[in-house]
CSV table of C-alpha atoms and ligand atoms in Angstrom, one decimal:
chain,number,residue,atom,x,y,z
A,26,UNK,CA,74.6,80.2,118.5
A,27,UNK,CA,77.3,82.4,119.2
A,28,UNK,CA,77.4,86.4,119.4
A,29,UNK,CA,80.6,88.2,118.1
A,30,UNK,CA,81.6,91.1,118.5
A,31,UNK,CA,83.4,93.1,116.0
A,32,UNK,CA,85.3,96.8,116.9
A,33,UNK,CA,86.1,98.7,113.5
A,34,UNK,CA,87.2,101.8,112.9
A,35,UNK,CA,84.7,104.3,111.2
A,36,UNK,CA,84.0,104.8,108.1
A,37,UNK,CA,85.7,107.4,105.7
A,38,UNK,CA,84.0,111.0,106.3
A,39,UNK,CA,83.6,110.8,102.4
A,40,UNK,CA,81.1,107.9,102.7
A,41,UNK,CA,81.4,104.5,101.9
A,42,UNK,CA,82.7,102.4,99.9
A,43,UNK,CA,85.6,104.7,98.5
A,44,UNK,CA,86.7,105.4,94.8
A,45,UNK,CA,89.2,103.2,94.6
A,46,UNK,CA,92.6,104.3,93.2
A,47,UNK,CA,93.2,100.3,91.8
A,48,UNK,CA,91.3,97.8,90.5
A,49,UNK,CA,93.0,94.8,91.6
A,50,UNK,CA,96.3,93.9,94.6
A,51,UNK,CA,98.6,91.6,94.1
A,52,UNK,CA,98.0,87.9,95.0
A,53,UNK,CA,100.3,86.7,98.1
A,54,UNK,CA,100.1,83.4,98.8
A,55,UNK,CA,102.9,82.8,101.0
A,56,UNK,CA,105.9,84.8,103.6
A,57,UNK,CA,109.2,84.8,104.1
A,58,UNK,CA,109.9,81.4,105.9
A,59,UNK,CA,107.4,79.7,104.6
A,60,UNK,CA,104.4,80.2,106.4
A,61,UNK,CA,101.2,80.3,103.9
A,62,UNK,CA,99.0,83.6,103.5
A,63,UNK,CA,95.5,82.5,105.2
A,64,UNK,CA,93.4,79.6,103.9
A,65,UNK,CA,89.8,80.0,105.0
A,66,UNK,CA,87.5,77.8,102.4
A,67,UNK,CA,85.8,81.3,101.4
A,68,UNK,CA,85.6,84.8,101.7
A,69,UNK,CA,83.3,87.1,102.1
A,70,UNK,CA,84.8,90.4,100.0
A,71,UNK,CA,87.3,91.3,97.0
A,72,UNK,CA,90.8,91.5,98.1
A,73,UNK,CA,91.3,95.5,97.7
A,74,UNK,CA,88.1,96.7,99.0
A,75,UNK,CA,88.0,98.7,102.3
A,76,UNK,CA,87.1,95.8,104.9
A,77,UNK,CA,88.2,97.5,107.9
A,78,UNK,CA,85.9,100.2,109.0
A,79,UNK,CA,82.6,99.5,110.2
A,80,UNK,CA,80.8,99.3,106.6
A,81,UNK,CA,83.2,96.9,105.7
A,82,UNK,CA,82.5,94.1,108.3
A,83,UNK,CA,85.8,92.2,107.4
A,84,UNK,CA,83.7,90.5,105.2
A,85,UNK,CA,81.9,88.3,107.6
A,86,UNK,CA,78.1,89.0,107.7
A,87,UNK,CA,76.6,86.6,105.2
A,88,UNK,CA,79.5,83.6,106.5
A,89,UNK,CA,78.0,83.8,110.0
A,90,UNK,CA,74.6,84.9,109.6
A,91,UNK,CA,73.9,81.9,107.6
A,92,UNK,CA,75.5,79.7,110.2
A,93,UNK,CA,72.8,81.5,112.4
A,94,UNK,CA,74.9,83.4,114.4
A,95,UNK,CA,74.9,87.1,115.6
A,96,UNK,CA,77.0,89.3,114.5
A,97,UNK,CA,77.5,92.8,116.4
A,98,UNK,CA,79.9,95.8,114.3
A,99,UNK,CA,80.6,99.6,115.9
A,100,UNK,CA,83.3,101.8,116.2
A,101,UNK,CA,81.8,102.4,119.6
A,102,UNK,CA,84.6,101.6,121.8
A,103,UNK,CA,84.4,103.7,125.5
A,104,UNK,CA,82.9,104.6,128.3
A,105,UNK,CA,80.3,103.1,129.9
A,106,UNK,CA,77.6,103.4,127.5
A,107,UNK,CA,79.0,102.4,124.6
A,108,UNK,CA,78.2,99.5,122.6
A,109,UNK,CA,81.2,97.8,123.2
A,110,UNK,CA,80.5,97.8,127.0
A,111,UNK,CA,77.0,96.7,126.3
A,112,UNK,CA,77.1,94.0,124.1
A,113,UNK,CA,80.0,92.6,125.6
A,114,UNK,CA,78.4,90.6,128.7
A,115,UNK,CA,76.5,87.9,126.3
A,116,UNK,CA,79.8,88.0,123.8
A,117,UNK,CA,81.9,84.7,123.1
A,118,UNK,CA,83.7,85.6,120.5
A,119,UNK,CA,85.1,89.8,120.4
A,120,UNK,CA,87.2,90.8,116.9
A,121,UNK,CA,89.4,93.9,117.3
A,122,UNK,CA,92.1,95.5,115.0
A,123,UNK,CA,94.9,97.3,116.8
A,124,UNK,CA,94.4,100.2,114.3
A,125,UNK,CA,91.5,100.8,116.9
A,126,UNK,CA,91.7,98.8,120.0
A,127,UNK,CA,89.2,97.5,122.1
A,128,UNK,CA,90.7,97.7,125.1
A,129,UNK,CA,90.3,94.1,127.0
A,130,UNK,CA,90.6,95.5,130.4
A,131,UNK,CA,90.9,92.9,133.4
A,132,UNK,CA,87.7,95.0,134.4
A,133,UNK,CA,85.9,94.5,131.0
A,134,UNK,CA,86.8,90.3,131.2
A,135,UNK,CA,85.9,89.8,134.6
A,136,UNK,CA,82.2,91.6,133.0
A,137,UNK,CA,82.2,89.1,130.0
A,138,UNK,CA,81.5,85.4,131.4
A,139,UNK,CA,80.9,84.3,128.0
A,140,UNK,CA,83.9,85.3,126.1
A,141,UNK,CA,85.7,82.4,124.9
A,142,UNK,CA,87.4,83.9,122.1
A,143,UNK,CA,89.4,87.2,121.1
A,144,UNK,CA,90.7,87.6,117.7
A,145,UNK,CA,93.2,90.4,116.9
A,146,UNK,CA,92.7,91.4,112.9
A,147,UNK,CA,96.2,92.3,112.7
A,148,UNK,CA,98.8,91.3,114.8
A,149,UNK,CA,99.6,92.8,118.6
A,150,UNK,CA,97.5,92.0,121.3
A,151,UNK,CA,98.4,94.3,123.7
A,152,UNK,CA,95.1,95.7,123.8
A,153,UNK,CA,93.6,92.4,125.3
A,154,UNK,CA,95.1,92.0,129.4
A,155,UNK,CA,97.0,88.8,128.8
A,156,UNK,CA,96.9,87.3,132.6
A,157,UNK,CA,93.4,87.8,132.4
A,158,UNK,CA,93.0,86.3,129.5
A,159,UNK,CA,95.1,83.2,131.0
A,160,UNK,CA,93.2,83.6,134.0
A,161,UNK,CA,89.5,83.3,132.4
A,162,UNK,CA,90.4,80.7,129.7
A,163,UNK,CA,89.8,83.1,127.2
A,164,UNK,CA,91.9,82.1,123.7
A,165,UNK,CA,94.1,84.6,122.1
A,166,UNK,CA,94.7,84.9,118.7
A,167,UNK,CA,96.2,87.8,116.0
A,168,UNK,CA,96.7,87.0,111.7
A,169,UNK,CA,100.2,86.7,112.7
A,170,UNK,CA,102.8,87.8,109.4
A,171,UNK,CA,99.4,89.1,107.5
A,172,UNK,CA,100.7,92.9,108.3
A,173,UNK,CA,104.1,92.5,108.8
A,174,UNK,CA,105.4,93.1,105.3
A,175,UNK,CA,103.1,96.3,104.6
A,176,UNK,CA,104.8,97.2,108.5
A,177,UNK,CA,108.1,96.9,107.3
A,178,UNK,CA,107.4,99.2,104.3
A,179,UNK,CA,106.1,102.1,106.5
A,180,UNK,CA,108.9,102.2,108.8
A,181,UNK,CA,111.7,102.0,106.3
A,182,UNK,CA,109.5,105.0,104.2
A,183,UNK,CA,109.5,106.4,107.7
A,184,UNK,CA,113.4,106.4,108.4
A,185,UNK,CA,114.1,107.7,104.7
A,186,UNK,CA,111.1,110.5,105.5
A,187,UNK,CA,113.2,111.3,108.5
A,188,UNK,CA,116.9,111.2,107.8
A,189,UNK,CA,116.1,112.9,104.3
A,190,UNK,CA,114.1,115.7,106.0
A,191,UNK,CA,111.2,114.8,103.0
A,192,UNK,CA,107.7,116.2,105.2
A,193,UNK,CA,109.6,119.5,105.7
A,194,UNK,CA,110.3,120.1,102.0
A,195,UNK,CA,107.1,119.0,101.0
A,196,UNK,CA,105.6,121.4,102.8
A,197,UNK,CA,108.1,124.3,101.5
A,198,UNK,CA,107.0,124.0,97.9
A,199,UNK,CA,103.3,122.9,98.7
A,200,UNK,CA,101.5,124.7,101.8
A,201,UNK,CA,103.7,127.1,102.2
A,202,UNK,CA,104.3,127.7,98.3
A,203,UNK,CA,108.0,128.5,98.8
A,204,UNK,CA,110.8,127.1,96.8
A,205,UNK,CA,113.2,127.3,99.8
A,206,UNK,CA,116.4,124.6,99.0
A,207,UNK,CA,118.7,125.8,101.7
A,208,UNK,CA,116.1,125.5,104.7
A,209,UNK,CA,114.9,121.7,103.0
A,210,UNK,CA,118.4,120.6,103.0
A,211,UNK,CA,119.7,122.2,106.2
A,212,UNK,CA,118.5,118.7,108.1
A,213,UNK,CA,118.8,116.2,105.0
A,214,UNK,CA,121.2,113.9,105.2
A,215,UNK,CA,122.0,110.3,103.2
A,216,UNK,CA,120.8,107.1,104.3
A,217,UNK,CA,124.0,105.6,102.7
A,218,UNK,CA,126.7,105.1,105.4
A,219,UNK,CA,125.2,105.3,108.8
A,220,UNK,CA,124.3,102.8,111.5
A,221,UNK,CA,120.9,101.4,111.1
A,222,UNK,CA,118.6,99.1,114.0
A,223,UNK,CA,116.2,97.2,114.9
A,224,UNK,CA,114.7,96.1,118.3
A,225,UNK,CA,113.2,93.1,117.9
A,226,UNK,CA,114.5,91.0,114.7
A,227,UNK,CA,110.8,88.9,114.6
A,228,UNK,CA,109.4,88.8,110.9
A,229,UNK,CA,108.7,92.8,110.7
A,230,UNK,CA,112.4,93.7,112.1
A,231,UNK,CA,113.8,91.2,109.5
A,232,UNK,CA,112.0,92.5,107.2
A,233,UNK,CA,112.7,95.8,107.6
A,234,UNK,CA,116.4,94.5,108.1
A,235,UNK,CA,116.3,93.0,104.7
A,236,UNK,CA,114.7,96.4,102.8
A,237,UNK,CA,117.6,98.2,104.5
A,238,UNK,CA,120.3,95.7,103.0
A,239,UNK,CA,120.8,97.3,99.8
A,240,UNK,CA,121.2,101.3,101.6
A,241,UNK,CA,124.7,100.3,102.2
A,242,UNK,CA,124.5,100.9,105.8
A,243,UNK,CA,125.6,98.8,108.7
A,244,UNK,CA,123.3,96.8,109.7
A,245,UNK,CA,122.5,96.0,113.9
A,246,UNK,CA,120.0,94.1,116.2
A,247,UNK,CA,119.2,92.9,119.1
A,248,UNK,CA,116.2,90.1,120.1
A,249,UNK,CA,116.1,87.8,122.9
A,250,UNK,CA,116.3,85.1,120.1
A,251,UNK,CA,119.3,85.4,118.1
A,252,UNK,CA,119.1,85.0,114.5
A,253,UNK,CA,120.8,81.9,112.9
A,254,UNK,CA,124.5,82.6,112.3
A,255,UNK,CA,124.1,82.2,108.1
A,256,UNK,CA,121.4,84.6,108.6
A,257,UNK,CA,123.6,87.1,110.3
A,258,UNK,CA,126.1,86.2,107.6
A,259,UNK,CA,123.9,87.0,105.0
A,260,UNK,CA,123.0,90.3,105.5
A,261,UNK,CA,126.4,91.6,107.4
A,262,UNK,CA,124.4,91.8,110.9
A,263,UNK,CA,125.9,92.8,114.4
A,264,UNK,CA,124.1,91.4,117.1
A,265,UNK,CA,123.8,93.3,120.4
A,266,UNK,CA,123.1,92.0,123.9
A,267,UNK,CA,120.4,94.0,124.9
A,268,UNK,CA,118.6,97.0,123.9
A,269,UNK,CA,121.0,99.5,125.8
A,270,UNK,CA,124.4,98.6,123.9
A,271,UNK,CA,121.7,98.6,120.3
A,272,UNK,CA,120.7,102.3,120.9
A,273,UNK,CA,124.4,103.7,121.6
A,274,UNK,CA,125.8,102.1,118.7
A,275,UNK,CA,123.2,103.0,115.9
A,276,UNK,CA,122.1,106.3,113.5
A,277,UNK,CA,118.2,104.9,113.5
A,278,UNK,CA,116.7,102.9,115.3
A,279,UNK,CA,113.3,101.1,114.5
A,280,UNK,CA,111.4,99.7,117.5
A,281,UNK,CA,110.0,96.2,116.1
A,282,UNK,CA,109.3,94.2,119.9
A,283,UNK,CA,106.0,93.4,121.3
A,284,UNK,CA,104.6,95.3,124.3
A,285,UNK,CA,104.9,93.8,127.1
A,286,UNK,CA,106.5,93.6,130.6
A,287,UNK,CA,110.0,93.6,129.4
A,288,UNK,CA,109.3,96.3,126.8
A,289,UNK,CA,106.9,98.6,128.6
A,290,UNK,CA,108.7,102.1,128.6
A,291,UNK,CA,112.0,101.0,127.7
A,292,UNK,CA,112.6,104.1,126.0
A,293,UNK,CA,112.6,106.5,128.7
A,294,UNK,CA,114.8,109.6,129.2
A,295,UNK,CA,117.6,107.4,130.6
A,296,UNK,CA,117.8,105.3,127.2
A,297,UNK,CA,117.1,107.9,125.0
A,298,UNK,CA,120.3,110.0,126.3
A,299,UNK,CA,122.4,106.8,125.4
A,300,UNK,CA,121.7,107.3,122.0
A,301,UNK,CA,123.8,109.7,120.1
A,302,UNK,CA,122.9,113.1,119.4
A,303,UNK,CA,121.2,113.5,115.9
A,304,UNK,CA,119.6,109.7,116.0
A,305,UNK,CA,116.0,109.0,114.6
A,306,UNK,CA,113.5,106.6,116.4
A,307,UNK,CA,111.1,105.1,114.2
A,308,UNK,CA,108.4,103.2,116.2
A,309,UNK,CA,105.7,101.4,114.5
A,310,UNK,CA,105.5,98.7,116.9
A,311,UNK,CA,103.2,100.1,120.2
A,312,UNK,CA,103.6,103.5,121.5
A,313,UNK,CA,103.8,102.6,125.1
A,314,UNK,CA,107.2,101.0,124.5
A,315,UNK,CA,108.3,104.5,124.4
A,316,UNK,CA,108.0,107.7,127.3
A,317,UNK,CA,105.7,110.0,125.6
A,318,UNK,CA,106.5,113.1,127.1
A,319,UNK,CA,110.9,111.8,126.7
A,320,UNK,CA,110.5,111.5,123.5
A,321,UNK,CA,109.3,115.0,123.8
A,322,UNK,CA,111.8,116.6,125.3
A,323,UNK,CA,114.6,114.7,123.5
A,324,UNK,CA,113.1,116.3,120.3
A,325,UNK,CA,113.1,119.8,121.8
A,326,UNK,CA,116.7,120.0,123.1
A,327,UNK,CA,117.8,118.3,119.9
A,328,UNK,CA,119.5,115.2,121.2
A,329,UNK,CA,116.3,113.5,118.8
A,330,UNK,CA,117.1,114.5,115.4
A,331,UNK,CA,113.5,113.0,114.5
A,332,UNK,CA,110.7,110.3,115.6
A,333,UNK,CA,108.1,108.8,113.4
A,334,UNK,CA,105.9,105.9,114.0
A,335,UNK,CA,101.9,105.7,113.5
A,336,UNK,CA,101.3,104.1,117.4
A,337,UNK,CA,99.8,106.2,119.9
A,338,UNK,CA,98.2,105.6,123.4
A,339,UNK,CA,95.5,105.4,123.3
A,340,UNK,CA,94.2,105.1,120.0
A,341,UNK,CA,92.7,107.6,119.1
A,342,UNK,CA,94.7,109.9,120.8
A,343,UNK,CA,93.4,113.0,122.2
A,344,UNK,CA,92.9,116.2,120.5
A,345,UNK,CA,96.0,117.9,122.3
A,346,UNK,CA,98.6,114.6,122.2
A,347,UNK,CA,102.3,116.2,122.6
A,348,UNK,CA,102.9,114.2,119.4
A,349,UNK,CA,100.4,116.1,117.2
A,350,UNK,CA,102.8,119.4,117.7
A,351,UNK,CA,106.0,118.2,118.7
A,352,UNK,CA,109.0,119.2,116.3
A,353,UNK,CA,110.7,117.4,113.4
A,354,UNK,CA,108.0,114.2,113.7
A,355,UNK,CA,107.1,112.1,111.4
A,356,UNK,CA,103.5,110.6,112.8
A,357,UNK,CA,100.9,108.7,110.5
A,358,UNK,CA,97.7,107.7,112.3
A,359,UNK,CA,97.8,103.8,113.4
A,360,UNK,CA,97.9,102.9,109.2
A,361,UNK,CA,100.9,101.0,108.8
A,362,UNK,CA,99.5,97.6,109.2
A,363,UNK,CA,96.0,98.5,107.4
A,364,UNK,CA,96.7,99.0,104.1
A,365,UNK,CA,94.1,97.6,101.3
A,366,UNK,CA,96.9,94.9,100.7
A,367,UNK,CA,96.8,94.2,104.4
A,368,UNK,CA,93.1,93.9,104.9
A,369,UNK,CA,92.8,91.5,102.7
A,370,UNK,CA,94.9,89.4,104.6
A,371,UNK,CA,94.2,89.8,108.2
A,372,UNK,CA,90.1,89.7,106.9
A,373,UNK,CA,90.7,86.0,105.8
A,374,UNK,CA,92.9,85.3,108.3
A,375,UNK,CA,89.9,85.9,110.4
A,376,UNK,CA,87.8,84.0,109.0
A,377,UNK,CA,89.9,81.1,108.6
A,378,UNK,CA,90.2,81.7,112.4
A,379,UNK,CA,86.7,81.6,113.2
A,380,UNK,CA,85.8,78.9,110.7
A,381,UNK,CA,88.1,76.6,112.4
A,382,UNK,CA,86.2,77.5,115.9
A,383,UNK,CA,83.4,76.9,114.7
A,384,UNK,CA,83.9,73.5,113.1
A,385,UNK,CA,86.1,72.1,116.3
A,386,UNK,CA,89.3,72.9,113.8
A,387,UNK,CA,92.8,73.5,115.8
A,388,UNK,CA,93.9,77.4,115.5
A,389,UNK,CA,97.0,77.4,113.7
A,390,UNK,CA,99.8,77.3,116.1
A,391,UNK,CA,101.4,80.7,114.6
A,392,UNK,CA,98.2,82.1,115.3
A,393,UNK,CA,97.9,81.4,119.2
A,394,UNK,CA,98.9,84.0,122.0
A,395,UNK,CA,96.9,82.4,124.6
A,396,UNK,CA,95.4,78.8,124.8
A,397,UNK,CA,94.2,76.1,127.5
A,398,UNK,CA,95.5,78.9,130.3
A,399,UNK,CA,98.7,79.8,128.9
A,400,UNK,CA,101.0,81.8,126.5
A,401,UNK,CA,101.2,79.3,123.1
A,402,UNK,CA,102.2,79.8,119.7
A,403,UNK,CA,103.9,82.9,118.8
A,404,UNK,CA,102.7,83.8,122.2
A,405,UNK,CA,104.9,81.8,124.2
A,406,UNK,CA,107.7,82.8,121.4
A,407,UNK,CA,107.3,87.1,121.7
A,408,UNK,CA,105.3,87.9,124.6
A,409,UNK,CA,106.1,87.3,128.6
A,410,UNK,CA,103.5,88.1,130.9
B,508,NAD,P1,107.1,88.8,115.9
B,508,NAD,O1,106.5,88.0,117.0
B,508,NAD,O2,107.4,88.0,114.6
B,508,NAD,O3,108.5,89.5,116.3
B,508,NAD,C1,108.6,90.1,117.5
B,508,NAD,C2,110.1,89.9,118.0
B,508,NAD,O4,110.3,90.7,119.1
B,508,NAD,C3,110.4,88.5,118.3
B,508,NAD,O5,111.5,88.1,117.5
B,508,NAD,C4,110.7,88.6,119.8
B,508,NAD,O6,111.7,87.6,120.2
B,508,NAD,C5,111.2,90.0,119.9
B,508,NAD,N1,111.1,90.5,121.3
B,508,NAD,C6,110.1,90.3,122.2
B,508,NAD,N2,110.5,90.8,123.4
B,508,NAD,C7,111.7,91.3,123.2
B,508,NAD,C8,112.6,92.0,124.1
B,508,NAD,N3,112.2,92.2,125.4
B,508,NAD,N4,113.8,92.4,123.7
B,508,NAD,C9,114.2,92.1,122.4
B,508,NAD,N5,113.3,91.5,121.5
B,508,NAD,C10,112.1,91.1,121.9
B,508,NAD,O7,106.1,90.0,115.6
B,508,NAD,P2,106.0,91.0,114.3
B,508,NAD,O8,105.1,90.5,113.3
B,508,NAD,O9,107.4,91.3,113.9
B,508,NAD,O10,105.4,92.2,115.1
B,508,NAD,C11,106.0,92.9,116.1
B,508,NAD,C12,105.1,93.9,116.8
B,508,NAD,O11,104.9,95.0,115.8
B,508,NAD,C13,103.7,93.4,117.1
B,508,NAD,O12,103.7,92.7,118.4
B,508,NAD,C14,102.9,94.6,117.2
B,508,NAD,O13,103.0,95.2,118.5
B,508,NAD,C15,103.6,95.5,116.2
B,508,NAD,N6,102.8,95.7,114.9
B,508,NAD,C16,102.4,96.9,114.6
B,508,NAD,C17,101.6,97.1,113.4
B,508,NAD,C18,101.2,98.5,112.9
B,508,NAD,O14,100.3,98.6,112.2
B,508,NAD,N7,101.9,99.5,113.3
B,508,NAD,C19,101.2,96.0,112.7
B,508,NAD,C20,101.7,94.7,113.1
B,508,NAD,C21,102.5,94.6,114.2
């Protein structure tokens, strides 16, 4: 019988479960492309209710305590003593949303000798050390697409946020009981026009490529796959050869790439002072892609005319994070992939992984990062290592 371990974030500070402000989500059964919502044969929670924190479990207790398995849940995540660090050595299986990471440190695999298995509920699995996951046969898997739409949502709410100056003005007329038009609109401007983004056109950059569409704005890209040329057709897209000639040419840019080798810091003060002066950076993908302390400064002198994103390293960020007081942000803590709609989702997708672990089932192909030693499935498509 097999232990897993599960990393959640806590629970609301209002207690759990929530009021909730619906009764019901909508049912999606399939994506863009194709590719079917998950299909485990059960599950163990409503779609809607608040799976994701501790309390909620992802639904999984009664599905694997009845198979007589052991099943370990905390938001206890670092240091030494945690719980993370001690029930990992007897672990095979370890469960970790991106929203808050367990951090699969080289260090931390080479300590658990029974992990076989590391599911990300989400999608992004940066957090888990990819060679080392190669290196100790360990399998790598995320709910690939089961987050990407409610992504997509949040970043282009996040450019509009930005480019129409709408935290600002909120504030005016509700903290700061004003009714102050000519400071709200001194940074607004219109969507409608301007050069729009993304890096990375995987199925959250088309997505958010496809919201954009009816903005009337001009749309750009650039991915190491190309899209097909209909595709391009369709939406009016202008393909750029690397991420360099994208962020001179463009108004906003949205960062939609995986981290990795090829991504790590790639927006650093060199690449930021390509960009025109006045652009917004919306980054939802993973914080690291970006300089932290560039993005700073861009801000300050004004060549940034906004950022906004909901990644941070690490998750949770410290209390004094540059990004917590920097000007004309935009910052959401890590949500944008955890709605309600989203749990739902990446919680079976879960379980439909671990069910098919369990019974000797193959992991869909979409879902693999790492198997047999290597990068497979969307792994071998989006990640180097
Ligand atoms: P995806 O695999 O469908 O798309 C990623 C795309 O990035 C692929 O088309 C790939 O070719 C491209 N890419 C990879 N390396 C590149 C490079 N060096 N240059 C240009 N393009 C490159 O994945 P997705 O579902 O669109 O998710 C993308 C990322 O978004 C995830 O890996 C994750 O880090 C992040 N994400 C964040 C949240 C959140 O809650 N904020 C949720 C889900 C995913």
């Amino acid at each position: 019988m097999a232990k897993i371990l599960t990393v959640l974030y806590p629970d609301p500070v209002d207690g759990y479960p929530p009021r909730y402000a619906r009764e019901e989500i909508p049912v999606i059964s399939g994506y863009p492309g194709g590719q079917t919502a998950p299909t485990p044969r059960s599950i163990g929670f409503r779609p809607g209710e608040l799976v994701g924190c501790v309390s909620g479990e992802l639904g999984l207790r009664p599905f694997l305590e009845e198979r007589g398995h052991t099943l370990v849940v905390t938001s206890d995540k670092e240091g030494p003593d945690s719980v993370l660090e001690r029930e990992l050595p007897d672990a095979e299986v370890v469960i970790s949303q991106p929203f808050w990471p367990a951090y699969l440190t080289p260090d931390r695999i080479r300590r658990a000798p029974h992990l076989k298995l590391s599911i990300t509920a989400g999608i992004g699995s940066d957090h888990v050390d990819l060679p080392s996951a190669i290196e100790h046969d360990v399998t790598v898997t995320e709910v690939t697409y089961s987050n990407s739409i409610s992504v997509s949502e949040h970043a282009v709410m996040q450019i509009l946020a930005l480019v129409r100056n709408y935290l600002p003005s909120h504030e005016w007329v509700t903290a700061r009981r004003g009714w102050h038009v000519a400071d709200s609109v001194s940074r607004s401007y219109d969507l409608e026009g301007m050069n729009v983004g993304v890096f990375g056109a995987g199925r959250i950059g088309m997505a958010v490529l496809r919201r954009l569409k009816p903005f009337d704005v001009e749309l750009h890209y650039n991915d190491v796959h190309r899209v097909p040329p209909d595709l391009e057709q369709e939406l009016g897209l202008i393909w750029h050869a690397d991420a360099r000639s994208l962020a001179a040419a463009v108004d906003v840019l949205s960062i939609h790439a995986p981290l990795h080798a090829q991504t790590v810091n790639l927006f650093d003060d060199e690449m930021l002072a390509t960009m025109k002066r006045g652009s917004y950076l919306v980054n939802t993908a993973r914080a690291l892609i970006v300089d932290r302390d560039a993005v700073v400064r861009a801000l300050e002198r004004g060549h940034l005319a906004g950022y906004a994103g909901d990644v941070w390293y690490p998750e949770p960020p410290e209390e004094d994070h540059p990004w917590r007081g920097m000007p004309h942000e935009g910052m959401t803590p890590h949500v944008s992939g955890s709605t309600l709609s989203a749990q739902a989702r990446y919680a079976a997708g879960v379980r439909e992984i671990l069910e098919c672990w369990f019974d000797n089932r193959p992991i869909r192909q979409e879902y693999l990062i790492v198997e047999g030693g290597r990068l497979a499935g969307t792994g071998a498509h989006s990640y180097t290592v």
